């Protein structure tokens, strides 16, 4: 069965520091992979997605993610975090034979000034 | 213009009541979804509709009945509400039935007392 694991429940970083949020997936074929961000009281906004091709994908707000098939990972990175990045981040995998997204449990990012 | 809009944003009701949540998308998408986010922020798909036809029903109690009058609308009706139904419900839409980019609404926080 498809699944997504986000090992870090809560991460705290200082503003200006670099960030990496981890995501591992379990899927029988090449997955569709997504990172969504949920700001407090808001819906989910897509940061970036990977379907095929270049394994390093660029997203909005200065985020990027790298697909590593050998590690079944799709980690999200940002070189310099801003206070406005404080939010909940969700990794998701798309099941190709259906249209549903399977989400990880989320990582809460806290940013200190 | 809001792409995916849900009403109401907050809903507080007593056990045993029947309530509805409405969702509309103006993106021209043909697939719409309901996701449930529990108190631990875990997101799980409940239903998906493609061109008004039910595609996914993820073993949701039959007290939950989605209704899609047209491609742009997917409403969720819940009968005999229970305490465990308290959650945030997200509507989403996408184009096509493969797991492509989904656009989410802001969510409806349902509290059953």
Coordinates of C-alpha atoms in Angstrom, one line a residue:
Chain A
X1 CA 0.0 0.0 0.0
X2 CA 1.1 3.5 -0.7
X3 CA 2.3 5.5 2.3
X4 CA 4.1 8.7 3.2
X5 CA 6.3 9.3 6.2
X6 CA 7.4 12.6 7.5
X7 CA 9.8 11.7 10.4
X8 CA 9.9 15.2 11.9
X9 CA 6.7 16.3 13.7
X10 CA 8.1 19.7 14.7
X11 CA 11.1 21.6 13.5
X12 CA 12.4 24.9 14.9
X13 CA 14.9 27.1 12.9
X14 CA 16.2 30.6 13.2
X15 CA 15.2 33.1 10.5
X16 CA 17.8 33.1 7.8
X17 CA 18.9 29.5 8.5
X18 CA 18.6 26.8 5.9
X19 CA 15.8 24.2 6.1
X20 CA 15.3 20.6 5.1
X21 CA 12.1 18.8 5.7
X22 CA 12.2 15.1 5.2
X23 CA 9.7 12.9 3.3
X24 CA 9.9 9.2 2.5
X25 CA 7.3 7.3 0.5
X26 CA 6.3 3.8 -0.2
X27 CA 5.0 3.2 -3.7
X28 CA 5.2 0.4 -6.2
X29 CA 6.0 2.6 -9.3
X30 CA 7.3 6.0 -10.1
X31 CA 5.1 8.3 -7.9
X32 CA 3.7 11.7 -8.4
X33 CA 5.1 13.7 -5.4
X34 CA 3.9 16.9 -3.9
X35 CA 4.6 19.3 -1.1
X36 CA 1.8 21.4 0.3
X37 CA 1.9 24.2 2.9
X38 CA -0.8 25.0 5.4
X39 CA -0.6 28.3 7.1
X40 CA -2.6 28.7 10.4
X41 CA -6.4 28.7 9.6
X42 CA -5.8 28.4 5.9
X43 CA -6.2 25.7 3.3
X44 CA -3.4 23.9 1.6
X45 CA -1.2 25.6 -1.0
X46 CA 0.9 23.6 -3.5
X47 CA 4.6 24.5 -3.1
X48 CA 5.9 22.1 -5.8
X49 CA 5.4 18.8 -7.5
X50 CA 7.3 16.1 -9.2
X51 CA 5.9 13.9 -12.0
X52 CA 9.0 13.0 -14.1
X53 CA 12.2 14.4 -15.6
X54 CA 14.6 16.5 -13.6
X55 CA 14.8 15.2 -10.1
X56 CA 15.4 18.7 -8.6
X57 CA 12.2 20.7 -8.8
X58 CA 11.8 24.3 -8.0
X59 CA 8.7 25.6 -6.3
X60 CA 7.1 28.8 -5.1
X61 CA 8.5 31.0 -2.2
X62 CA 12.0 29.8 -2.8
X63 CA 11.5 26.2 -2.0
X64 CA 13.0 23.2 -3.9
X65 CA 12.8 19.5 -3.5
X66 CA 14.8 16.6 -4.7
X67 CA 13.5 13.2 -5.7
X68 CA 15.8 10.4 -4.9
X69 CA 14.5 7.1 -6.1
X70 CA 17.2 5.0 -4.4
X71 CA 16.2 6.5 -1.0
X72 CA 12.5 6.8 -1.7
X73 CA 12.7 10.3 -0.6
X74 CA 11.5 13.7 -1.6
X75 CA 13.0 16.2 0.8
X76 CA 12.0 19.9 0.8
X77 CA 14.7 22.5 1.1
X78 CA 15.0 26.2 1.4
X79 CA 18.4 28.0 1.7
X80 CA 17.2 30.9 3.9
X81 CA 14.0 30.7 6.0
X82 CA 11.8 33.7 6.5
X83 CA 9.5 34.2 9.5
X84 CA 6.5 33.9 7.2
X85 CA 7.5 30.3 6.4
X86 CA 6.2 29.2 9.8
X87 CA 3.4 26.7 8.9
X88 CA 2.5 23.1 8.6
X89 CA 4.1 21.3 5.7
X90 CA 2.7 18.2 4.1
X91 CA 4.3 15.8 1.7
X92 CA 1.9 13.7 -0.5
X93 CA 2.1 11.0 -3.0
X94 CA -0.3 10.6 -5.9
X95 CA -1.7 7.2 -6.6
X96 CA -1.4 6.9 -10.4
X97 CA -4.2 4.4 -10.9
X98 CA -6.6 6.6 -8.9
X99 CA -6.9 10.3 -8.3
X100 CA -6.3 10.5 -4.6
X101 CA -3.5 12.0 -2.7
X102 CA -2.0 10.2 0.2
X103 CA -0.6 12.6 2.8
X104 CA 2.1 12.4 5.4
X105 CA 1.3 13.4 8.9
X106 CA 2.9 16.8 8.4
X107 CA 5.8 18.8 9.9
X108 CA 5.2 21.9 11.8
X109 CA 7.8 24.5 11.2
X110 CA 8.5 27.2 13.7
X111 CA 10.8 30.1 12.9
X112 CA 12.5 32.2 15.5
X113 CA 13.6 35.8 14.8
Chain B
X1 CA -11.6 35.5 -7.2
X2 CA -11.4 32.5 -4.8
X3 CA -10.6 29.3 -6.8
X4 CA -12.1 26.8 -4.4
X5 CA -14.6 28.2 -1.9
X6 CA -16.3 26.4 1.0
X7 CA -19.1 27.5 3.2
X8 CA -19.3 27.8 6.1
X9 CA -15.8 28.3 7.4
X10 CA -16.9 27.3 10.9
X11 CA -19.7 25.1 12.0
X12 CA -20.7 24.3 15.6
X13 CA -23.6 21.9 16.1
X14 CA -25.0 19.4 18.5
X15 CA -24.8 15.7 18.3
X16 CA -27.5 14.1 16.2
X17 CA -28.0 17.1 14.0
X18 CA -27.8 17.1 10.2
X19 CA -25.6 19.6 8.5
X20 CA -24.2 20.4 5.0
X21 CA -21.0 22.0 3.8
X22 CA -20.9 23.5 0.4
X23 CA -18.0 23.7 -2.1
X24 CA -17.7 25.5 -5.4
X25 CA -14.7 25.8 -7.7
X26 CA -14.3 28.3 -10.6
X27 CA -11.3 26.7 -12.1
X28 CA -13.1 24.7 -14.7
X29 CA -11.9 21.4 -13.2
X30 CA -13.7 18.2 -13.7
X31 CA -12.7 16.4 -10.5
X32 CA -13.6 17.4 -7.0
X33 CA -12.7 15.9 -3.6
X34 CA -13.5 16.0 0.1
X35 CA -10.7 15.4 2.5
X36 CA -10.9 15.2 6.3
X37 CA -8.2 16.6 8.6
X38 CA -8.4 15.2 12.1
X39 CA -7.2 16.8 15.4
X40 CA -3.6 15.5 14.7
X41 CA -3.6 17.2 11.3
X42 CA -3.8 13.9 9.5
X43 CA -5.4 14.4 6.0
X44 CA -7.3 11.6 4.4
X45 CA -9.4 11.5 1.3
X46 CA -13.1 10.8 1.8
X47 CA -14.6 11.1 -1.7
X48 CA -13.8 12.2 -5.2
X49 CA -16.2 13.0 -8.1
X50 CA -15.3 13.2 -11.7
X51 CA -17.9 14.9 -14.0
X52 CA -20.5 14.5 -11.3
X53 CA -19.8 10.7 -10.9
X54 CA -18.5 9.2 -7.7
X55 CA -15.0 7.8 -8.2
X56 CA -13.6 7.3 -4.7
X57 CA -15.5 6.4 -1.5
X58 CA -12.9 5.7 1.1
X59 CA -15.0 3.6 3.6
X60 CA -16.7 6.6 4.9
X61 CA -19.8 6.0 7.1
X62 CA -23.0 6.3 5.1
X63 CA -24.0 9.2 7.3
X64 CA -21.8 11.2 4.9
X65 CA -23.4 11.8 1.6
X66 CA -21.7 13.9 -1.1
X67 CA -23.7 15.4 -3.8
X68 CA -22.5 16.9 -7.0
X69 CA -25.2 18.9 -8.9
X70 CA -22.7 19.9 -11.5
X71 CA -18.9 19.8 -12.2
X72 CA -18.3 23.0 -10.3
X73 CA -20.0 22.0 -7.0
X74 CA -19.5 19.2 -4.5
X75 CA -21.5 19.4 -1.3
X76 CA -21.2 17.3 1.7
X77 CA -24.2 16.4 3.8
X78 CA -23.7 14.7 7.2
X79 CA -26.6 13.0 9.0
X80 CA -26.8 12.3 12.7
X81 CA -23.6 14.0 13.6
X82 CA -21.3 12.4 16.2
X83 CA -18.6 13.8 18.4
X84 CA -16.0 12.0 16.3
X85 CA -17.0 13.9 13.2
X86 CA -15.3 17.0 14.6
X87 CA -12.6 17.9 12.2
X88 CA -11.6 20.2 9.4
X89 CA -13.1 19.3 6.1
X90 CA -11.3 20.4 2.9
X91 CA -12.8 20.5 -0.5
X92 CA -10.4 20.3 -3.5
X93 CA -10.5 20.2 -7.2
X94 CA -8.2 19.1 -10.0
X95 CA -8.3 18.5 -13.7
X96 CA -8.5 14.9 -14.8
X97 CA -8.7 11.7 -12.8
X98 CA -5.0 11.1 -12.4
X99 CA -3.3 12.5 -9.3
X100 CA -2.4 15.9 -10.6
X101 CA -2.2 19.2 -8.8
X102 CA -5.1 19.7 -6.5
X103 CA -6.3 23.1 -5.4
X104 CA -7.7 23.2 -1.9
X105 CA -10.3 25.4 -0.3
X106 CA -9.8 27.1 3.1
X107 CA -11.5 24.3 5.0
X108 CA -14.6 24.1 7.2
X109 CA -13.9 23.5 10.9
X110 CA -16.8 21.4 12.2
X111 CA -17.2 21.1 15.9
X112 CA -19.8 18.7 17.3
X113 CA -20.8 19.3 20.9

